[in-house]
CSV table of C-alpha atoms in Angstrom, one decimal:
chain,number,residue,atom,x,y,z
A,1,MET,CA,-0.7,-18.1,18.6
A,2,THR,CA,-1.2,-14.9,17.7
A,3,SER,CA,-3.3,-13.5,14.6
A,4,SER,CA,-2.3,-11.8,12.0
A,5,ALA,CA,-4.3,-8.6,13.1
A,6,THR,CA,-1.9,-8.8,15.9
A,7,PHE,CA,0.4,-5.3,16.2
A,8,ARG,CA,2.2,-6.5,19.3
A,9,ASP,CA,3.3,-9.4,17.6
A,10,GLN,CA,6.2,-7.8,15.5
A,11,THR,CA,6.8,-11.2,13.3
A,12,ASN,CA,3.5,-9.8,11.8
A,13,TRP,CA,5.5,-6.5,10.4
A,14,SER,CA,8.5,-8.5,9.2
A,15,ASN,CA,10.0,-10.2,5.5
A,16,GLY,CA,8.5,-7.1,3.4
A,17,TYR,CA,6.0,-5.4,2.4
A,18,TYR,CA,3.3,-6.1,-0.5
A,19,GLU,CA,2.8,-2.8,-1.7
A,20,LEU,CA,0.2,-0.2,-3.7
A,21,ALA,CA,2.8,2.6,-4.1
A,22,ILE,CA,1.3,5.7,-5.6
A,23,GLU,CA,3.1,8.7,-7.1
A,24,VAL,CA,0.8,11.7,-6.0
A,25,GLY,CA,2.2,13.7,-8.6
A,26,SER,CA,2.9,16.8,-6.6
A,27,CYS,CA,4.8,17.7,-2.9
A,28,ASP,CA,1.9,20.0,-1.9
A,29,ASP,CA,0.4,18.7,1.7
A,30,ALA,CA,-3.0,19.1,0.4
A,31,ARG,CA,-2.8,16.5,-2.5
A,32,ILE,CA,-1.0,14.2,-0.8
A,33,GLN,CA,-3.5,14.5,2.2
A,34,ALA,CA,-6.3,14.1,-0.7
A,35,VAL,CA,-4.7,10.5,-1.9
A,36,LEU,CA,-4.0,9.6,2.0
A,37,SER,CA,-7.7,10.3,2.9
A,38,ALA,CA,-9.2,8.4,-0.3
A,39,LEU,CA,-6.4,5.5,0.1
A,40,TRP,CA,-7.6,4.9,3.6
A,41,SER,CA,-11.0,4.7,2.5
A,42,ALA,CA,-10.8,2.7,-0.2
A,43,ALA,CA,-9.0,0.2,1.6
A,44,ASP,CA,-11.7,0.3,4.5
A,45,VAL,CA,-8.6,0.5,7.2
A,46,HIS,CA,-9.8,-0.3,10.5
A,47,GLY,CA,-8.3,2.6,12.9
A,48,CYS,CA,-5.3,4.8,12.4
A,49,PHE,CA,-2.7,4.3,14.9
A,50,GLY,CA,1.0,5.7,15.5
A,51,ARG,CA,2.6,2.7,16.8
A,52,THR,CA,2.9,-1.3,16.6
A,53,ASP,CA,4.0,-2.0,20.4
A,54,ARG,CA,0.6,-1.9,21.5
A,55,GLU,CA,-2.7,-3.0,20.5
A,56,PRO,CA,-5.4,-0.9,18.9
A,57,ASP,CA,-7.3,-0.5,22.2
A,58,GLU,CA,-4.1,-0.1,24.1
A,59,GLN,CA,-3.2,3.3,22.2
A,60,ASP,CA,-5.3,6.4,21.2
A,61,ALA,CA,-6.3,6.5,17.5
A,62,VAL,CA,-4.1,9.0,15.5
A,63,PRO,CA,-5.9,11.3,12.4
A,64,CYS,CA,-5.3,10.3,9.5
A,65,THR,CA,-3.2,13.2,8.2
A,66,VAL,CA,0.1,14.0,6.6
A,67,GLY,CA,0.9,15.7,10.1
A,68,SER,CA,0.5,12.1,11.5
A,69,LEU,CA,2.8,11.0,9.0
A,70,ALA,CA,5.5,13.4,9.8
A,71,GLU,CA,4.8,12.5,13.4
A,72,PHE,CA,4.9,9.0,13.2
A,73,GLY,CA,6.6,8.0,10.2
A,74,HIS,CA,4.4,5.4,9.3
A,75,LEU,CA,0.4,5.1,10.2
A,76,HIS,CA,-0.6,1.9,10.8
A,77,GLY,CA,-4.4,-0.2,11.0
A,78,GLN,CA,-6.0,-3.3,9.9
A,79,VAL,CA,-7.6,-4.5,7.0
A,80,ARG,CA,-9.8,-7.3,5.9
A,81,LEU,CA,-8.6,-9.5,2.7
A,82,PRO,CA,-10.3,-10.5,-0.2
A,83,THR,CA,-10.1,-14.2,1.3
A,84,GLY,CA,-11.7,-12.4,4.6
A,85,GLN,CA,-8.5,-12.7,6.8
A,86,LEU,CA,-7.9,-9.6,9.1
A,87,VAL,CA,-4.3,-8.5,8.9
A,88,VAL,CA,-2.1,-5.7,10.0
A,89,CYS,CA,-1.2,-2.8,7.1
A,90,GLY,CA,0.9,0.4,6.9
A,91,CYS,CA,1.3,3.2,5.0
A,92,VAL,CA,4.4,5.6,4.7
A,93,ALA,CA,5.0,8.8,2.5
A,94,ILE,CA,8.1,9.4,0.7
A,95,ARG,CA,8.5,12.7,0.3
A,96,GLY,CA,10.0,14.1,-2.8
A,97,GLY,CA,11.5,17.4,-2.2
A,98,ASP,CA,11.7,19.7,-5.1
A,99,GLU,CA,13.1,17.2,-7.3
A,100,SER,CA,10.2,15.0,-7.8
A,101,SER,CA,6.6,14.1,-6.6
A,102,ASP,CA,5.5,12.6,-3.2
A,103,TRP,CA,4.8,8.8,-3.1
A,104,LEU,CA,2.7,7.2,-0.4
A,105,ASP,CA,2.7,3.7,0.2
A,106,LEU,CA,-0.1,1.1,1.5
A,107,TYR,CA,1.5,-2.0,2.8
A,108,VAL,CA,0.8,-5.5,4.1
A,109,PRO,CA,3.7,-7.0,5.5
A,110,VAL,CA,4.7,-10.4,4.5
A,111,GLY,CA,4.9,-12.1,7.9
A,112,ALA,CA,1.1,-11.0,8.7
A,113,LEU,CA,0.1,-12.5,4.9
A,114,ASP,CA,2.2,-15.6,6.1
A,115,LYS,CA,0.1,-15.8,9.2
A,116,ALA,CA,-3.1,-15.3,7.2
A,117,GLY,CA,-1.8,-18.2,5.2
A,118,LEU,CA,-2.2,-16.2,1.5
A,119,ALA,CA,-0.6,-18.6,-1.0
A,120,TYR,CA,1.8,-16.4,-3.0
A,121,GLY,CA,4.5,-17.4,-5.9
A,122,ASP,CA,1.9,-19.7,-8.1
A,123,GLY,CA,5.3,-21.0,-9.8
A,124,GLN,CA,6.5,-17.4,-10.4
A,125,PRO,CA,10.3,-17.0,-10.5
A,126,PHE,CA,9.5,-14.4,-7.6
A,127,PHE,CA,7.3,-13.1,-5.2
A,128,ARG,CA,3.9,-12.7,-6.0
A,129,SER,CA,0.3,-13.0,-5.1
A,130,ASP,CA,-2.7,-12.7,-7.6
A,131,VAL,CA,-4.9,-12.0,-4.7
A,132,MET,CA,-3.2,-9.2,-3.4
A,133,ASP,CA,-2.3,-7.6,-7.0
A,134,GLU,CA,-6.2,-7.6,-7.7
A,135,TRP,CA,-7.1,-6.2,-4.2
A,136,LEU,CA,-4.4,-3.4,-4.4
A,137,ALA,CA,-5.3,-2.7,-7.6
A,138,ALA,CA,-8.9,-2.2,-7.0
A,139,VAL,CA,-7.9,-0.2,-4.0
A,140,GLY,CA,-5.9,2.2,-6.1
A,141,THR,CA,-8.8,2.3,-9.0
A,142,GLU,CA,-10.9,3.5,-5.9
A,143,THR,CA,-8.8,6.0,-4.8
A,144,PHE,CA,-8.4,7.5,-7.8
A,145,LYS,CA,-12.0,7.9,-8.4
A,146,SER,CA,-11.7,10.6,-5.4
A,147,ALA,CA,-7.9,11.7,-5.4
A,148,SER,CA,-6.3,11.3,-8.9
A,149,PHE,CA,-2.6,10.4,-8.9
A,150,SER,CA,0.2,10.3,-11.4
A,151,LEU,CA,1.0,6.7,-11.2
A,152,GLY,CA,0.3,3.3,-9.0
A,153,VAL,CA,2.3,0.1,-8.9
A,154,VAL,CA,1.2,-3.0,-7.5
A,155,GLY,CA,3.7,-5.7,-6.1
A,156,PHE,CA,6.1,-7.0,-3.4
A,157,GLU,CA,8.3,-3.9,-2.0
A,158,VAL,CA,7.6,-1.9,-5.8
A,159,SER,CA,8.1,1.7,-4.5
A,160,GLY,CA,10.4,3.7,-6.2
A,161,CYS,CA,10.7,1.0,-9.2
A,162,THR,CA,9.5,3.4,-11.6
A,163,ASP,CA,7.6,6.7,-11.7
A,164,ALA,CA,5.4,8.2,-14.0
A,165,SER,CA,8.1,10.7,-16.5
A,166,THR,CA,9.7,7.3,-17.1
A,167,LEU,CA,6.9,5.2,-18.7
A,168,ALA,CA,5.9,8.5,-20.4
A,169,GLY,CA,2.1,7.5,-20.5
A,170,GLN,CA,3.1,4.2,-22.2
A,171,LEU,CA,2.5,0.5,-19.7
A,172,PRO,CA,5.3,-1.5,-20.3
A,173,ARG,CA,4.7,-4.5,-22.7
A,174,THR,CA,6.2,-7.1,-20.1
A,175,ARG,CA,5.5,-6.8,-16.7
A,176,ASP,CA,6.5,-8.2,-13.6
A,177,ILE,CA,4.6,-5.9,-11.4
A,178,GLY,CA,1.2,-4.4,-11.6
A,179,TYR,CA,1.1,-0.4,-13.3
A,180,LEU,CA,-2.0,1.8,-12.6
A,181,LEU,CA,-1.2,4.4,-15.6
A,182,PRO,CA,-3.8,7.6,-15.8
A,183,GLN,CA,-5.4,7.9,-19.4
A,184,GLY,CA,-6.9,11.2,-18.8
A,185,ASP,CA,-9.7,10.7,-16.9
A,186,ALA,CA,-9.7,7.2,-16.4
A,187,LEU,CA,-7.0,4.6,-14.9
A,188,ARG,CA,-5.5,1.8,-17.1
A,189,TYR,CA,-4.4,-1.2,-15.4
A,190,GLY,CA,-1.8,-3.8,-16.1
A,191,ALA,CA,-1.1,-6.8,-14.5
A,192,ALA,CA,1.9,-8.2,-14.2
A,193,ASN,CA,2.4,-11.2,-16.8
A,194,THR,CA,5.8,-12.5,-16.3
């Protein structure tokens, strides 16, 4: 049986993604690079690779850069969850172009979370993991200390569900996902509450 940190086992990369999606706030490569570097460090991602069909020791590491994201589409590594398990993870950029800002998504696939034995749901009407919510919110908070951003959202496949301009600086009262909303130089976390 393979572990939750095995790249080659494609079941680790299956069933959707638990994400910290960050609205960078611009479309500038230097800005997205600053957030990417801070995010990778804050999550303490082990390695940076362009492929999932080879194990980390079977491929050369790639630079953790916007250029590598453009070349490979996703960057991959391994992270240690607060529960102690090492799991595969990835990051993807969603470039906004002229109409909106760029987004960076740090994700852990549900297949890896399942294999690591992470409990989720807890009687909620939809997919949620309090462990993942709290950990990804902490990663986002640490990232913000080095590279500010417009908005962060935490949960199952949350990328694109809202944006900073829609929220207009206000946390929704009822939240089925977590929000990391800048308030001046500080970051306010509104945990999911439904």
